[in-house]
PDB file of C-alpha atoms in Angstrom:
ATOM      1  CA  SER A   1     120.141 154.382  63.201  1.00  0.00           C
ATOM      2  CA  SER A   2     118.468 151.014  62.919  1.00  0.00           C
ATOM      3  CA  VAL A   3     114.745 150.731  62.430  1.00  0.00           C
ATOM      4  CA  LEU A   4     112.686 147.893  63.962  1.00  0.00           C
ATOM      5  CA  CYS A   5     110.055 146.323  61.697  1.00  0.00           C
ATOM      6  CA  ALA A   6     107.128 144.169  62.985  1.00  0.00           C
ATOM      7  CA  SER A   7     104.628 142.672  60.833  1.00  0.00           C
ATOM      8  CA  VAL A   8     100.930 143.337  61.643  1.00  0.00           C
ATOM      9  CA  PRO A   9      97.871 142.016  59.916  1.00  0.00           C
ATOM     10  CA  ALA A  10      96.761 144.118  57.190  1.00  0.00           C
ATOM     11  CA  ARG A  11      93.199 144.615  55.747  1.00  0.00           C
ATOM     12  CA  THR A  12      94.642 144.897  52.334  1.00  0.00           C
ATOM     13  CA  SER A  13      94.733 142.102  49.895  1.00  0.00           C
ATOM     14  CA  GLY A  14      98.634 142.859  49.668  1.00  0.00           C
ATOM     15  CA  GLY A  15      99.344 140.939  52.757  1.00  0.00           C
ATOM     16  CA  PHE A  16     101.157 142.786  55.614  1.00  0.00           C
ATOM     17  CA  GLU A  17     101.919 146.261  56.568  1.00  0.00           C
ATOM     18  CA  PHE A  18     104.984 147.186  58.556  1.00  0.00           C
ATOM     19  CA  LEU A  19     105.408 149.216  61.586  1.00  0.00           C
ATOM     20  CA  LYS A  20     108.583 151.097  61.513  1.00  0.00           C
ATOM     21  CA  VAL A  21     109.914 152.616  64.772  1.00  0.00           C
ATOM     22  CA  ALA A  22     113.257 153.062  66.146  1.00  0.00           C
ATOM     23  CA  PRO A  23     114.002 150.258  68.796  1.00  0.00           C
ATOM     24  CA  SER A  24     114.837 152.817  71.543  1.00  0.00           C
ATOM     25  CA  GLU A  25     111.510 154.582  70.915  1.00  0.00           C
ATOM     26  CA  PHE A  26     109.619 151.322  70.828  1.00  0.00           C
ATOM     27  CA  VAL A  27     111.345 150.146  74.140  1.00  0.00           C
ATOM     28  CA  GLY A  28     110.803 153.585  75.770  1.00  0.00           C
ATOM     29  CA  THR A  29     107.092 153.559  74.911  1.00  0.00           C
ATOM     30  CA  VAL A  30     106.531 149.934  75.929  1.00  0.00           C
ATOM     31  CA  LYS A  31     108.230 150.586  79.146  1.00  0.00           C
ATOM     32  CA  ASP A  32     105.839 153.443  79.904  1.00  0.00           C
ATOM     33  CA  VAL A  33     102.828 151.463  79.088  1.00  0.00           C
ATOM     34  CA  VAL A  34     104.020 148.452  81.298  1.00  0.00           C
ATOM     35  CA  GLU A  35     104.384 151.022  84.090  1.00  0.00           C
ATOM     36  CA  ILE A  36     100.821 152.345  83.623  1.00  0.00           C
ATOM     37  CA  LEU A  37      99.566 148.689  83.566  1.00  0.00           C
ATOM     38  CA  GLN A  38     101.440 148.014  86.795  1.00  0.00           C
ATOM     39  CA  ASP A  39      99.833 151.030  88.478  1.00  0.00           C
ATOM     40  CA  VAL A  40      96.341 150.055  87.388  1.00  0.00           C
ATOM     41  CA  THR A  41      96.830 146.602  88.629  1.00  0.00           C
ATOM     42  CA  SER A  42      98.098 147.821  91.962  1.00  0.00           C
ATOM     43  CA  ILE A  43      94.875 149.931  92.127  1.00  0.00           C
ATOM     44  CA  LEU A  44      92.579 147.119  91.026  1.00  0.00           C
ATOM     45  CA  ASN A  45      94.438 144.778  93.704  1.00  0.00           C
ATOM     46  CA  GLU A  46      93.279 147.177  96.486  1.00  0.00           C
ATOM     47  CA  PHE A  47      89.581 146.109  95.429  1.00  0.00           C
ATOM     48  CA  GLY A  48      90.336 142.444  95.069  1.00  0.00           C
ATOM     49  CA  GLY A  49      88.748 139.723  97.026  1.00  0.00           C
ATOM     50  CA  SER A  50      85.286 139.357  97.754  1.00  0.00           C
ATOM     51  CA  GLY A  51      85.177 142.981  99.207  1.00  0.00           C
ATOM     52  CA  PHE A  52      82.647 143.939  96.492  1.00  0.00           C
ATOM     53  CA  GLY A  53      79.834 141.783  98.031  1.00  0.00           C
ATOM     54  CA  ASP A  54      79.080 140.720  94.440  1.00  0.00           C
ATOM     55  CA  SER A  55      80.806 137.587  93.234  1.00  0.00           C
ATOM     56  CA  ARG A  56      80.265 138.480  89.484  1.00  0.00           C
ATOM     57  CA  LEU A  57      81.855 141.836  90.005  1.00  0.00           C
ATOM     58  CA  SER A  58      84.942 140.392  92.006  1.00  0.00           C
ATOM     59  CA  ASN A  59      85.363 137.756  89.257  1.00  0.00           C
ATOM     60  CA  ALA A  60      85.350 140.463  86.681  1.00  0.00           C
ATOM     61  CA  VAL A  61      87.949 142.571  88.630  1.00  0.00           C
ATOM     62  CA  SER A  62      89.875 139.462  89.128  1.00  0.00           C
ATOM     63  CA  ASP A  63      89.794 138.575  85.360  1.00  0.00           C
ATOM     64  CA  CYS A  64      90.847 142.223  84.453  1.00  0.00           C
ATOM     65  CA  ILE A  65      93.853 142.061  86.854  1.00  0.00           C
ATOM     66  CA  GLU A  66      94.930 138.670  85.034  1.00  0.00           C
ATOM     67  CA  MET A  67      94.649 140.231  81.591  1.00  0.00           C
ATOM     68  CA  LEU A  68      96.559 143.318  82.774  1.00  0.00           C
ATOM     69  CA  ASP A  69      99.247 141.037  84.161  1.00  0.00           C
ATOM     70  CA  LEU A  70      99.330 138.837  80.960  1.00  0.00           C
ATOM     71  CA  SER A  71      99.739 142.012  78.935  1.00  0.00           C
ATOM     72  CA  SER A  72     102.329 143.390  81.057  1.00  0.00           C
ATOM     73  CA  ASP A  73     104.386 140.122  80.740  1.00  0.00           C
ATOM     74  CA  ALA A  74     103.906 140.112  76.846  1.00  0.00           C
ATOM     75  CA  LEU A  75     105.002 143.713  76.502  1.00  0.00           C
ATOM     76  CA  THR A  76     108.094 143.088  78.712  1.00  0.00           C
ATOM     77  CA  TRP A  77     108.736 140.019  76.482  1.00  0.00           C
ATOM     78  CA  SER A  78     108.570 142.216  73.453  1.00  0.00           C
ATOM     79  CA  VAL A  79     111.095 144.573  75.159  1.00  0.00           C
ATOM     80  CA  ASP A  80     113.389 141.804  75.703  1.00  0.00           C
ATOM     81  CA  ALA A  81     113.071 140.501  72.138  1.00  0.00           C
ATOM     82  CA  THR A  82     113.858 144.079  70.825  1.00  0.00           C
ATOM     83  CA  GLN A  83     117.011 144.288  72.795  1.00  0.00           C
ATOM     84  CA  THR A  84     118.122 140.784  71.606  1.00  0.00           C
ATOM     85  CA  PRO A  85     118.643 141.397  67.935  1.00  0.00           C
ATOM     86  CA  LYS A  86     118.739 137.871  66.626  1.00  0.00           C
ATOM     87  CA  GLY A  87     115.205 136.679  65.669  1.00  0.00           C
ATOM     88  CA  THR A  88     113.487 140.020  66.871  1.00  0.00           C
ATOM     89  CA  ASN A  89     111.198 140.363  63.914  1.00  0.00           C
ATOM     90  CA  THR A  90     110.002 136.823  64.023  1.00  0.00           C
ATOM     91  CA  VAL A  91     109.243 137.187  67.968  1.00  0.00           C
ATOM     92  CA  LEU A  92     107.531 140.507  67.478  1.00  0.00           C
ATOM     93  CA  SER A  93     105.585 139.262  64.509  1.00  0.00           C
ATOM     94  CA  LEU A  94     104.339 136.426  66.591  1.00  0.00           C
ATOM     95  CA  LEU A  95     103.527 138.405  69.611  1.00  0.00           C
ATOM     96  CA  ILE A  96     101.765 141.289  67.726  1.00  0.00           C
ATOM     97  CA  THR A  97      99.639 138.847  65.583  1.00  0.00           C
ATOM     98  CA  THR A  98      98.742 136.355  68.402  1.00  0.00           C
ATOM     99  CA  PRO A  99      95.507 137.342  70.145  1.00  0.00           C
ATOM    100  CA  PHE A 100      95.405 136.736  74.014  1.00  0.00           C
TER     101      PHE A 100
END
């Protein structure tokens, strides 16, 4: 069985630590998280617009929805990269180490 290795920043002087997870387990978990993000986004969308009567709160909810959408997109991209073997480690390394 193959193992997916993705580098993540380490707090050690040795450089990087590696996350070793079977690709199927990684994909399954990421898909579960994406589904949850979509559910939360759907709930927040019900409260969208100026329905709060407070523009700061409405803007905060709007920003939260945008971050959830971006996170969902990034996770979906990582699933696609996992299912495309060529260059997977490079793509996932960039994804994991790049802050939003």
